[in-house]
Coordinates of C-alpha atoms and ligand atoms in Angstrom, one line a residue:
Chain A
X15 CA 26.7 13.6 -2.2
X16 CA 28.7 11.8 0.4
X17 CA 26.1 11.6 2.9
X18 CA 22.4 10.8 3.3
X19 CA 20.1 14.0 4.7
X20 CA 16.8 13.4 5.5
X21 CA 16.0 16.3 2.7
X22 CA 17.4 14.0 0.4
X23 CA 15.3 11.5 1.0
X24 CA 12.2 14.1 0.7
X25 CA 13.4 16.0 -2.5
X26 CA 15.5 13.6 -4.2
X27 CA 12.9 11.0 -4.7
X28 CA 10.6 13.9 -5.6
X29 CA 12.8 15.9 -8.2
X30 CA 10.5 17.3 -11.1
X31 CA 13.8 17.7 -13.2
X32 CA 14.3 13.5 -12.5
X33 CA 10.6 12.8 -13.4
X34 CA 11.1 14.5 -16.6
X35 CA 14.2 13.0 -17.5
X36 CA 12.7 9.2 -16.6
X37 CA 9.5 10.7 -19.1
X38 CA 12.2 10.8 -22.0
X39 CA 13.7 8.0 -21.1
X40 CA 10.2 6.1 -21.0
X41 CA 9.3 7.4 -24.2
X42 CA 12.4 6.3 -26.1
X43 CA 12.2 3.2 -24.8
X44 CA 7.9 3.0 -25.5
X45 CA 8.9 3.9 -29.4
X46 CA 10.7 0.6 -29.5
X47 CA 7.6 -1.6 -28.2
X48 CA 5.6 -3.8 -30.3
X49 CA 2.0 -3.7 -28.5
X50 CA 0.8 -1.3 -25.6
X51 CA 1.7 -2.0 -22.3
X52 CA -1.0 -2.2 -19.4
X53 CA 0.9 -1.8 -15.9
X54 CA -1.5 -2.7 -12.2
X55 CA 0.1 -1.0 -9.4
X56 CA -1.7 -3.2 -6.9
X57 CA -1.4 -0.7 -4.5
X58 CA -3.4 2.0 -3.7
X59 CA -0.1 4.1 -2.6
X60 CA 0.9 3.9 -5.7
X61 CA -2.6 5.2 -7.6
X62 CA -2.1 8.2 -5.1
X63 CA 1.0 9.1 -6.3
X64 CA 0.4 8.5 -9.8
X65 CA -2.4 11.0 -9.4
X66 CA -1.2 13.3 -7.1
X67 CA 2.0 13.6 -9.6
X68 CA 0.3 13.4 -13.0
X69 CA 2.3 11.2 -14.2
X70 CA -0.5 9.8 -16.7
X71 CA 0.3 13.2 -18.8
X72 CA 4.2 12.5 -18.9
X73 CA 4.1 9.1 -20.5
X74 CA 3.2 8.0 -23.9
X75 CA -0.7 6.6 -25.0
X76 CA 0.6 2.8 -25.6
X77 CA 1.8 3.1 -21.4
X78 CA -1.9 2.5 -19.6
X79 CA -1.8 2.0 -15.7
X80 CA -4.6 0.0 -14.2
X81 CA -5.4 0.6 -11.1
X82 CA -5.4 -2.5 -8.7
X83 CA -7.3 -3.1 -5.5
X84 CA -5.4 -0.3 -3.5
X85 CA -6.3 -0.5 0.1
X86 CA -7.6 -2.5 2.5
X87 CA -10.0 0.1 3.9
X88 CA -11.5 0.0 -0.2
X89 CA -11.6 -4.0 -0.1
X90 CA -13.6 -4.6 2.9
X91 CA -16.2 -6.1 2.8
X92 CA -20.1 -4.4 4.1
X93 CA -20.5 -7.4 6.2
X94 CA -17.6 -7.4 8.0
X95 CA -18.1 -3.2 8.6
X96 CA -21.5 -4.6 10.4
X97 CA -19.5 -6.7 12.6
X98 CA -17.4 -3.6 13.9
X99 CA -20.8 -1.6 13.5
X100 CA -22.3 -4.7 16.3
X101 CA -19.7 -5.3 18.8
X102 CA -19.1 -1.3 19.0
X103 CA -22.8 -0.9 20.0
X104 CA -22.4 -3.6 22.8
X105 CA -22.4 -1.8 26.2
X106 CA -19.8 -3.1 27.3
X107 CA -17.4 -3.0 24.5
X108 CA -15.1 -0.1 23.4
X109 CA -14.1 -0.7 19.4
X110 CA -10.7 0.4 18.1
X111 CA -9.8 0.8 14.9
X112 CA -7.1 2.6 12.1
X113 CA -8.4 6.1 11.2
X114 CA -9.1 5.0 7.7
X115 CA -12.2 2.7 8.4
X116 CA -14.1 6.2 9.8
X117 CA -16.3 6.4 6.9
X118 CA -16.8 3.2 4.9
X119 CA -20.4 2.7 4.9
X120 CA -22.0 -1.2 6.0
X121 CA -25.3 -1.6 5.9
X122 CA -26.3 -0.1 9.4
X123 CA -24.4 3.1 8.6
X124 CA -20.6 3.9 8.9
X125 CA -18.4 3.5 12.2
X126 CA -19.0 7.1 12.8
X127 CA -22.3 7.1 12.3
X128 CA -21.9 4.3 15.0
X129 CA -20.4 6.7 17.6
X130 CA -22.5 9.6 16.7
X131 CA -25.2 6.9 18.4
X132 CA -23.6 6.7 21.0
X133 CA -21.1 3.5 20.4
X134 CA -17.9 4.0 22.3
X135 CA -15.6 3.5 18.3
X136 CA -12.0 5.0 18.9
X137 CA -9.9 5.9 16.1
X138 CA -6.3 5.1 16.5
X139 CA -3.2 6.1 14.6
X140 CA -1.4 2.9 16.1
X141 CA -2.2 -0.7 17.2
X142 CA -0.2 0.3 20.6
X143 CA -2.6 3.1 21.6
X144 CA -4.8 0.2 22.2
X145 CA -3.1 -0.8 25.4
X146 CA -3.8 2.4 27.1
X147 CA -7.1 2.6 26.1
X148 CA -7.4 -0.8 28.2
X149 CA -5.8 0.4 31.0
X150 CA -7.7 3.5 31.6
X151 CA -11.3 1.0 30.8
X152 CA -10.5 -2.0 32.9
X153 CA -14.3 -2.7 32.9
X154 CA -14.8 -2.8 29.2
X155 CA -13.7 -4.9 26.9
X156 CA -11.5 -3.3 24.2
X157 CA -12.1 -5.0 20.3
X158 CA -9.1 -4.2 18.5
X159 CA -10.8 -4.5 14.6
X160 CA -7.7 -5.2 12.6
X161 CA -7.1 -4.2 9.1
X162 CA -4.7 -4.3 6.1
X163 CA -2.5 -5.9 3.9
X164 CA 1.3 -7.2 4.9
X165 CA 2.6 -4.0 5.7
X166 CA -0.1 -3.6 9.1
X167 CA -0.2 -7.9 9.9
X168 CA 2.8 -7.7 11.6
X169 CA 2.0 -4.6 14.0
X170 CA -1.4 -6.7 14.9
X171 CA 0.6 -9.5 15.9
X172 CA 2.9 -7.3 17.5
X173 CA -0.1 -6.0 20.2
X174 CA -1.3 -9.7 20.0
X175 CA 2.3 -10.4 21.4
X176 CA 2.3 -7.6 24.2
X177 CA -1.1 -9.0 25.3
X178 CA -0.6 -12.0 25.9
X179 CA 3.2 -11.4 27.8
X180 CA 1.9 -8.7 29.9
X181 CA -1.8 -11.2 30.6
X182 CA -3.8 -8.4 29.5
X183 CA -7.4 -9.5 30.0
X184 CA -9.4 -7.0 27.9
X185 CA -8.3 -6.6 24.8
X186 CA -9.8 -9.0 21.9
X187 CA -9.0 -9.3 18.4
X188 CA -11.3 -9.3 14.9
X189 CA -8.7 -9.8 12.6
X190 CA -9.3 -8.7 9.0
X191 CA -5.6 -9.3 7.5
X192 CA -5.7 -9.7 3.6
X193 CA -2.3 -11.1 1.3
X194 CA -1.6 -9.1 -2.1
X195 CA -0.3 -12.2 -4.3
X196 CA -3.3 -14.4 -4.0
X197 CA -5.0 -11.6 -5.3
X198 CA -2.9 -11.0 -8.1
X199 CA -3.7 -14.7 -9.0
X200 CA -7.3 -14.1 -9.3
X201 CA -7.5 -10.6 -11.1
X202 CA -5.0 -12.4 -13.2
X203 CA -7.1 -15.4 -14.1
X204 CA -10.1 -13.0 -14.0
X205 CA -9.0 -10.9 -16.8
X206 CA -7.8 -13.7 -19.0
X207 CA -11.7 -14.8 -19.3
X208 CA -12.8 -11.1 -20.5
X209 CA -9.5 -9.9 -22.8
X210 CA -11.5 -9.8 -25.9
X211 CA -14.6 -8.2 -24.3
X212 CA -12.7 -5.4 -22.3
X213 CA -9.9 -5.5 -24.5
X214 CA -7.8 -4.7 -21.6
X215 CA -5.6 -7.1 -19.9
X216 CA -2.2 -7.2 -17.1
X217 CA 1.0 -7.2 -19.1
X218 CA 3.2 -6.2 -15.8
X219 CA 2.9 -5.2 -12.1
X220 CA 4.5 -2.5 -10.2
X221 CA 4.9 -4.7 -7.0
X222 CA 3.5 -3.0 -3.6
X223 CA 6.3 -1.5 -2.2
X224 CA 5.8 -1.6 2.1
X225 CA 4.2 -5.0 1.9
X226 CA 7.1 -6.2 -0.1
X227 CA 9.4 -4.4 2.6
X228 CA 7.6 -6.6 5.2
X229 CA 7.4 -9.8 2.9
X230 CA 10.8 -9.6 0.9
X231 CA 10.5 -9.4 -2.7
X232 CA 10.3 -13.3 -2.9
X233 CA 6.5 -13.1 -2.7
X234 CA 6.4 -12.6 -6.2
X235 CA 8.4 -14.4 -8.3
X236 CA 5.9 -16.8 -9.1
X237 CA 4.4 -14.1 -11.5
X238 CA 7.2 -13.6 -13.9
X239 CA 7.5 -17.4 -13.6
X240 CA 4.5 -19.2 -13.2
X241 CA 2.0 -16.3 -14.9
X242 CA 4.3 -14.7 -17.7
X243 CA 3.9 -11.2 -15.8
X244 CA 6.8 -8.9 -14.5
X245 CA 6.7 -7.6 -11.1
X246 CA 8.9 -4.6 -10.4
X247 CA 8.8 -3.7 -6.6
X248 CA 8.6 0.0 -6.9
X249 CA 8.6 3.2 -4.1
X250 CA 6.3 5.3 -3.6
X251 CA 7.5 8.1 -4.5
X252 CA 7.1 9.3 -7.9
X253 CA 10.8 9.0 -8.9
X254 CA 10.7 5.7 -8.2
X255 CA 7.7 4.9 -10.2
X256 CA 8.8 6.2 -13.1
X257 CA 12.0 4.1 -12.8
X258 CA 9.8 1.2 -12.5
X259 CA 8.0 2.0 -15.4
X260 CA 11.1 2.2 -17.3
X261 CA 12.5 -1.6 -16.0
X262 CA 9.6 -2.4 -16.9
X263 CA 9.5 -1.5 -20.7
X264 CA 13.0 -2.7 -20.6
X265 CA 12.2 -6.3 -19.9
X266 CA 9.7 -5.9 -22.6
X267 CA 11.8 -4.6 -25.5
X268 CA 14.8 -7.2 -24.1
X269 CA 12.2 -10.2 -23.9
X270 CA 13.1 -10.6 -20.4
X271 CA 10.1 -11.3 -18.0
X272 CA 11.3 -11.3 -14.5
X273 CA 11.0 -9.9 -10.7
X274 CA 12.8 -6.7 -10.3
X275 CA 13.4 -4.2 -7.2
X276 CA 13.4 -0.5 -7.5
X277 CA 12.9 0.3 -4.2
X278 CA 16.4 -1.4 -2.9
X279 CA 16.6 1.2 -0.3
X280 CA 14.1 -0.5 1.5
X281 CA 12.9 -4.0 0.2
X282 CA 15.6 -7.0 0.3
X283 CA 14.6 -10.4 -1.2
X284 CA 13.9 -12.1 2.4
X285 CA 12.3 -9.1 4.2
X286 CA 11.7 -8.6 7.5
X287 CA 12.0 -11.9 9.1
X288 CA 10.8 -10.9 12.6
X289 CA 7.5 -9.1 11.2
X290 CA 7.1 -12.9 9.2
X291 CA 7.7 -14.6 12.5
X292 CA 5.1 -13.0 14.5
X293 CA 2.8 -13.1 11.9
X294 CA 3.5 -17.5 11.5
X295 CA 3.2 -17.4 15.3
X296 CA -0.1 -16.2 16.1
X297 CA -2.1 -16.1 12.4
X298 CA -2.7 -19.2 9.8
X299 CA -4.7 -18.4 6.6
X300 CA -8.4 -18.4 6.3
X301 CA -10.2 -20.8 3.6
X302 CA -11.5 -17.5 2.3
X303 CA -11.7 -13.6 2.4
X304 CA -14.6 -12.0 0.8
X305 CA -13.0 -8.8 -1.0
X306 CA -15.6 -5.9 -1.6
X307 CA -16.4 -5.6 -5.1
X308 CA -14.0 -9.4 -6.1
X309 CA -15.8 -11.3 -4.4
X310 CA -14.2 -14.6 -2.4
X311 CA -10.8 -14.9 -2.8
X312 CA -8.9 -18.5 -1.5
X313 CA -6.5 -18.3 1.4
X314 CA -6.3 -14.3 1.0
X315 CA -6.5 -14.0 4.5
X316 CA -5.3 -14.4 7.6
X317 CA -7.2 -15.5 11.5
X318 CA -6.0 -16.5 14.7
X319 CA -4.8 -19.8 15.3
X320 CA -7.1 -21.8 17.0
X321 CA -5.1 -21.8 20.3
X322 CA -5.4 -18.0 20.7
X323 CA -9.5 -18.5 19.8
X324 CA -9.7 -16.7 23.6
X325 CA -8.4 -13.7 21.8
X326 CA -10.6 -14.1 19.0
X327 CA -13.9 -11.6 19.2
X328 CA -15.2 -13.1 16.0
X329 CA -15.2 -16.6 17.8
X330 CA -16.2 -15.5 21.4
X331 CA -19.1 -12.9 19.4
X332 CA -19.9 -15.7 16.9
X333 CA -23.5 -15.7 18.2
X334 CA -24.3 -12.4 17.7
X335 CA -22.0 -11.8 14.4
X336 CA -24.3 -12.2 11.2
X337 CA -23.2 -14.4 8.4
X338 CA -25.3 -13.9 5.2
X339 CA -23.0 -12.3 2.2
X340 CA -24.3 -8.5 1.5
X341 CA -24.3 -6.9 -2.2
X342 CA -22.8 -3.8 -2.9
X343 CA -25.0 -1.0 -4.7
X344 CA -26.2 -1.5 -8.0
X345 CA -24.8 0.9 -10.2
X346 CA -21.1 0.9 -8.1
X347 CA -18.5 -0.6 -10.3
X348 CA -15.7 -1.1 -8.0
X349 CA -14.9 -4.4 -8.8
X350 CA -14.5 -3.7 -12.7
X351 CA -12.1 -1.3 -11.2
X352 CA -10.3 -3.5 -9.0
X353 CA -10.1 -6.0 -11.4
X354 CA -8.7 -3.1 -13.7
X355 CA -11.7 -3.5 -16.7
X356 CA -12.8 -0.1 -15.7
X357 CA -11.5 3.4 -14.9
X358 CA -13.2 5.2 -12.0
X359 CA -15.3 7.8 -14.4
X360 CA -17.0 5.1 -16.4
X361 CA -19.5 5.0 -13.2
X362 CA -22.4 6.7 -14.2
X363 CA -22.5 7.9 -10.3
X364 CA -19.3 8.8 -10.3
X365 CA -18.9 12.9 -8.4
X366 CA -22.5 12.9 -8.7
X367 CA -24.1 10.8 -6.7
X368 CA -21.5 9.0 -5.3
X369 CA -18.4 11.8 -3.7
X370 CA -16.1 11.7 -1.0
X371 CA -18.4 13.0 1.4
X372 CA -20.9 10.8 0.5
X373 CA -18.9 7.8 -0.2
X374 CA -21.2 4.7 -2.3
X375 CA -18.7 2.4 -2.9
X376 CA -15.1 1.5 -1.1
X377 CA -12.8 3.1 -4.3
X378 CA -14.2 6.4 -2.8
X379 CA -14.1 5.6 0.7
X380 CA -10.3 5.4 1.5
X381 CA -8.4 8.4 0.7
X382 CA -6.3 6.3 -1.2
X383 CA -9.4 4.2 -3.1
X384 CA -9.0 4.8 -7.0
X385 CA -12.2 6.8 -7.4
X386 CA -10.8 8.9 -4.6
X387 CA -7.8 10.0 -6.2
X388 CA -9.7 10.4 -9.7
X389 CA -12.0 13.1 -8.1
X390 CA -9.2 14.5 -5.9
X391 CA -6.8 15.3 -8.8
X392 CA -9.2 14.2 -11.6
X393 CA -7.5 17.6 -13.4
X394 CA -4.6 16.0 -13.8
X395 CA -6.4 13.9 -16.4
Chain B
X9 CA -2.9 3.6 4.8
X10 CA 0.7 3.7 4.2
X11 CA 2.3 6.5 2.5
X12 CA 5.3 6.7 4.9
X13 CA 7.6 9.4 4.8
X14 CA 11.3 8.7 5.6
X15 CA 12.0 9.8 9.2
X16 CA 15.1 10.3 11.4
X17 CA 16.4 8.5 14.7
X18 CA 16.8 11.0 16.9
X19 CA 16.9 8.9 20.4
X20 CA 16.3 5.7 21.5
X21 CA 14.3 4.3 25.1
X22 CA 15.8 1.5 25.3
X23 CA 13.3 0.3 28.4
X24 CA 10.2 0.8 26.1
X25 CA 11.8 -0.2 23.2
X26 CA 10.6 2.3 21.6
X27 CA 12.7 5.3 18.8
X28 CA 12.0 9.0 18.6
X29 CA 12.1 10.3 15.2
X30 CA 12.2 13.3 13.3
X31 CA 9.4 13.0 10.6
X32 CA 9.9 16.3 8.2
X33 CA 11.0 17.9 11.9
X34 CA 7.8 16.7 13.4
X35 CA 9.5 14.6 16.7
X36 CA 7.1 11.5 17.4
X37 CA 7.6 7.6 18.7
X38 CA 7.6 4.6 17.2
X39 CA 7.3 0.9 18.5
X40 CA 11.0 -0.7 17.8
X41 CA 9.6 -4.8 18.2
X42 CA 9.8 -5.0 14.7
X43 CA 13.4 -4.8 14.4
X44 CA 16.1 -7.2 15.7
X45 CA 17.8 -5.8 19.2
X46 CA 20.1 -2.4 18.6
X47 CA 19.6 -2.7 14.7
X48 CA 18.6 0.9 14.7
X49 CA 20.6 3.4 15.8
X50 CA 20.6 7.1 16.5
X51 CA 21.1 8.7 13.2
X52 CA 19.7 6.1 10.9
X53 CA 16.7 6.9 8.4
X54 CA 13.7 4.2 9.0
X55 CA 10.2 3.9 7.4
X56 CA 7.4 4.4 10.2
X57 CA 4.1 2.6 9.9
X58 CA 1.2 3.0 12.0
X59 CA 3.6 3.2 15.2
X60 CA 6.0 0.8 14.2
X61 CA 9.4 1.3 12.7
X62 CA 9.1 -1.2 9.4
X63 CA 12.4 -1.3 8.3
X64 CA 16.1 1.0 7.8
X65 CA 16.4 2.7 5.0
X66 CA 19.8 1.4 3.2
X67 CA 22.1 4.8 2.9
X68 CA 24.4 3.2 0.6
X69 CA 21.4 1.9 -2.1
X70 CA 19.4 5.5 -1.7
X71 CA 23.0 7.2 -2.1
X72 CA 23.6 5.0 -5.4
X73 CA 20.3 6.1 -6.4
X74 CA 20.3 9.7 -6.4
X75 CA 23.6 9.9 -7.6
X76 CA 22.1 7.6 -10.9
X77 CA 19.3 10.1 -11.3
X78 CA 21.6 12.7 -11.6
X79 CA 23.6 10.9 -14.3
X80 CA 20.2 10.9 -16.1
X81 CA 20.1 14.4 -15.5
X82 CA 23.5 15.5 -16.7
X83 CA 23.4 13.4 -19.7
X84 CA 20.3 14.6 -21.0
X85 CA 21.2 18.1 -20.7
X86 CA 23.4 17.3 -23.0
X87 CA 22.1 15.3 -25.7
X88 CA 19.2 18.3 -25.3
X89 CA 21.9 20.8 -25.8
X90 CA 23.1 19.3 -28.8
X91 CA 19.9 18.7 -30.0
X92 CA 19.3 22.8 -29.8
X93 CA 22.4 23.4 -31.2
X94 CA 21.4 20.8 -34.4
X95 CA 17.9 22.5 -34.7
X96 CA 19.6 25.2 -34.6
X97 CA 22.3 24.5 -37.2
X98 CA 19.3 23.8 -39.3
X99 CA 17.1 26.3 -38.7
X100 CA 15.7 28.0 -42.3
X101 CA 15.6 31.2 -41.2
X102 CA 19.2 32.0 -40.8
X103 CA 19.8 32.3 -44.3
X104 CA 22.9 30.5 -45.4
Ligands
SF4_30 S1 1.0 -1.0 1.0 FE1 0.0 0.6 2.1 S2 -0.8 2.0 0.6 FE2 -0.4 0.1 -0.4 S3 -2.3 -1.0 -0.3 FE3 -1.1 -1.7 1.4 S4 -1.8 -0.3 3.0 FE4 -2.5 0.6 1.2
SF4_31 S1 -17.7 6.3 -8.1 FE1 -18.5 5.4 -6.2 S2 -20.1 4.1 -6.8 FE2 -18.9 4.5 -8.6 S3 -17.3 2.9 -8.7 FE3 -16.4 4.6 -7.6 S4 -16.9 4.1 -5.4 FE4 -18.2 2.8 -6.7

C-alpha cells in the first residue's frame, strides 16, 4: 500500500474484517479490567456511527457508551429558535440558516413551519451561499442565523471576514457558536452529584474529532489532568472508534490517564491556527449559553465583539427579540440524556408520541440527536 | 452536521480561492480561506465542511494506519488458525 486512494480512505476506515479484529482485541483487553467502563462520545457524529455500525453488539457488557450532547442543532435552545422564527417573519428580512435547523420546533412552530407562512427562511448547505443570496436581494436584509460547535465557528467568521472586506451592507449576523470542553466540565461535575442515584458516571471521553481538527487536540488535556478522565480524539469512522475504544481500555489496565489521538490523519495538537485566528478576531465568549435540556452553561459560547455590534442582528433586533427562558416539554428527557443518566428509550414518549417526523425534543430533531439514531437503527440494539 | 467524507483536489481557482473536489466522484467546490496560501494542492485528500476545506488529510499517518490494521488482521488469522487447529487437536470425537 504505497500510495493513498481515495477508496482507501472510504473502505479502509470502514473494513468489517478490521472492526472485528479491534472487537477481539477490545475484549481481551476488557477481561483484564477491574470495574466497567462508561465512555461519552460528546459528539453526536460519533453516536451516529456507533449506531449506524452496531458497534454496541461487538463489545463486551462492562464497555457502556454514553451518549453526549451530540449536535448543535439538538442543544439549541426553544428560545433562541423563536428569535430565527421573529426576524424571518419580518418583511423585510430574508433568514439563512444550515439545513439541519429545518425542523427543530420553538414555541411558534419550526423554521419551516415559518416559511410555509410565508417567511422568506433559506436553507443553505454553506455559510458562502449567503453572499449570493444578498446580491440577488439588495433590498432585504439577509440574517445569517449561525450555528455549531468548533468545527462551523470558523466558517461564520470566515463570511463575517468577506463581509466586511468586500463592505457588504446586508448581511447581519445572530451568532449561536457553542465550545465542547466547557461542556464536558459541567456534565462532569453534574454527574458526580448523582453517581450513587444513577449509578452511572464518565470514566473516559472519545474526544470530538472535527472540532478537535479545528481546535488541536490541546483543548483537552485539562481532562486527563485536571478531572482524572481520558480523552481519546477519535474519527468518525467506525475503525477508528473501535481503536479509540481500545486506547482507551489500555490506559485503564496500564493506570495511565491521559490525552490521546486516534485520528492523527487529521487532528495535530495545535490545529488549525487560521480557523483559531478568525474566530479570536471577530468572536469573544458569552457570560452564558443556555443549552436545551442542560440548562446555562458558563462562557460556552461565543458573540460578536462589541466593535462589530453593527453586524450583530441580536443587538440591532434587541427590541423586538424576547428574553424570558422557555421549558422544554414535560415528559422529554433530553437532558438526562445529554448528561448521559439516561438512554433514549427510557422516555416514556419515545417512537410513540415523540418520532422523527414529529420531533418533541432536540435528541430527535437532528438527524444526528441520540434519540434519532436509537429509532433509526434501534435494531441494532 | 458534520459527518465529512474524505474528498479529492481535483483543481484549484486560484482567483476565488476556492478547490474542486472529488467527493466519492461527486465533483463540487469548496471555500479554501481556511487554509494557509498554496497549502493544498491538486491531488491531496482534504476534509470538506459546510463549503469549507477544514484541513489535509496526512497521507503518511492514514498510510501507517491501514497498514497497522492489517497487522491486526494478519496476526489474528493466525492465532485463530491455531486456535482451530488446538480445538481441533482436542476434539473428543476423533477417537484417539
Ligand atoms: S463535530 Fe460535527 S457531528 Fe460532532 S457535534 Fe460537532 S457538528 Fe455535530
Ligand atoms: S424521545 Fe423525544 S421527547 Fe423523549 S427524550 Fe428523546 S427527543 Fe425528548
Amino acid at each position: 500500500m504505497a500510495e493513498l486512494q481515495l477508496k482507501d480512505l472510504y473502505d479502509g476506515f470502514r473494513n468489517p474484517e478490521v472492526i472485528q479484529g479491534f472487537a477481539k482485541l477490545i475484549n481481551e483487553e476488557a477481561k483484564k479490567l477491574s470495574r466497567p467502563i462508561n465512555i461519552m462520545e460528546v459528539c453526536g457524529g460519533h453516536t451516529h456511527s456507533i449506531m449506524k455500525f452496531g458497534l454496541p453488539q461487538l463489545l463486551p457488557e462492562n464497555i457502556n457508551f454514553i451518549h453526549g450532547p451530540g449536535c448543535p442543532v439538538c442543544i439549541m435552545p426553544k428560545e433562541r429558535i423563536d428569535h430565527a422564527y421573529i426576524l424571518a417573519e419580518l418583511d423585510d428580512t430574508i433568514l439563512v440558516t444550515l439545513g439541519d435547523m429545518i425542523k427543530v420546533p420553538g414555541s411558534h412552530g419550526s423554521l419551516q413551519d415559518a416559511r410555509a407562512k410565508g417567511a422568506d427562511v433559506r436553507f443553505v448547505y454553506s455559510p458562502l451561499d449567503t453572499l449570493k443570496i444578498a446580491q440577488e436581494n439588495p433590498d432585504k436584509k439577509v440574517i445569517f442565523f449561525a450555528i455549531g460547535f468548533e468545527t462551523t465557528t470558523p466558517m461564520t467568521t470566515s463570511l463575517i471576514d468577506i463581509v466586511i472586506k468586500k463592505e457588504i451592507k446586508n448581511i447581519f449576523f445572530h451568532i449561536n457558536h457553542v465550545t465542547v470542553p466547557e461542556v464536558m466540565v459541567e456534565l462532569i461535575d453534574s454527574r458526580d452529584e448523582h453517581v450513587d442515584s444513577y449509578n452511572n458516571r464518565i470514566d473516559a471521553f472519545l474526544g470530538p474529532s472535527h472540532v478537535s481538527v479545528i481546535t488541536g487536540s490541546k483543548i483537552y488535556e485539562k481532562f486527563p489532568k485536571e478531572y482524572n478522565r481520558p480523552v481519546v480524539v477519535a474519527g468518525f469512522e467506525p475503525v477508528d472508534i473501535m481503536e479509540a475504544i481500545l486506547m482507551i481500555l489500555r490506559q485503564f489496565n496500564e493506570g495511565r490517564c491521559e490525552l490521546e489521538v486516534e485520528y492523527k490523519r487529521l487532528v495535530s495538537y495545535d490545529g488549525n491556527t487560521i480557523a483559531q485566528a478568525l474566530i479570536e478576531k471577530y468572536f469573544e465568549k458569552a457570560s452564558l449559553f443556555k443549552w436545551r435540556g442542560l440548562g446555562n452553561v458558563p462562557k460556552s459560547g461565543y458573540k460578536l465583539k462589541e466593535e462589530f455590534a453593527f453586524l450583530d442582528a441580536e443587538h440591532i433586533y434587541s427590541d423586538i427579540l424576547p428574553k424570558e427562558e422557555i421549558e422544554d416539554h414535560k415528559l422529554c428527557i433530553c437532558g438526562d440524556i445529554l448528561r448521559g443518566m439516561a438512554k433514549p428509550n427510557e422516555c416514556t414518549i419515545f417512537g410513540t408520541a415523540c418520532k422523527p417526523q414529529t420531533p418533541l425534543g432536540s435528541c430527535m430533531v437532528s438527524s444526528e440527536g441520540a434519540c434519532a439514531a436509537y429509532y433509526k437503527y434501534g435494531n441494532l440494539l | 452536521m458534520c459527518l465529512s467524507i474524505p474528498s479529492k483536489v481535483v483543481k484549484i481557482d486560484k482567483e476565488r480561492n476556492v478547490a474542486v473536489v472529488d467527493t466519492m466522484g461527486v465533483t463540487r467546490e469548496a471555500g479554501l480561506d481556511l487554509m494557509q496560501e498554496d497549502e493544498v494542492k491538486i491531488g491531496d485528500y482534504v476534509l470538506l465542511h459546510i463549503g469549507f476545506v477544514m484541513n489535509k488529510i496526512d497521507e503518511e499517518d492514514a498510510l501507517e494506519s491501514l497498514k497497522v490494521y492489517n497487522e491486526i488482521l494478519e496476526k489474528l488469522d493466525e492465532e485463530e488458525r491455531r486456535q482451530l487447529v488446538q480445538e481441533d487437536d482436542n476434539c473428543p470425537n476423533r477417537g484417539a
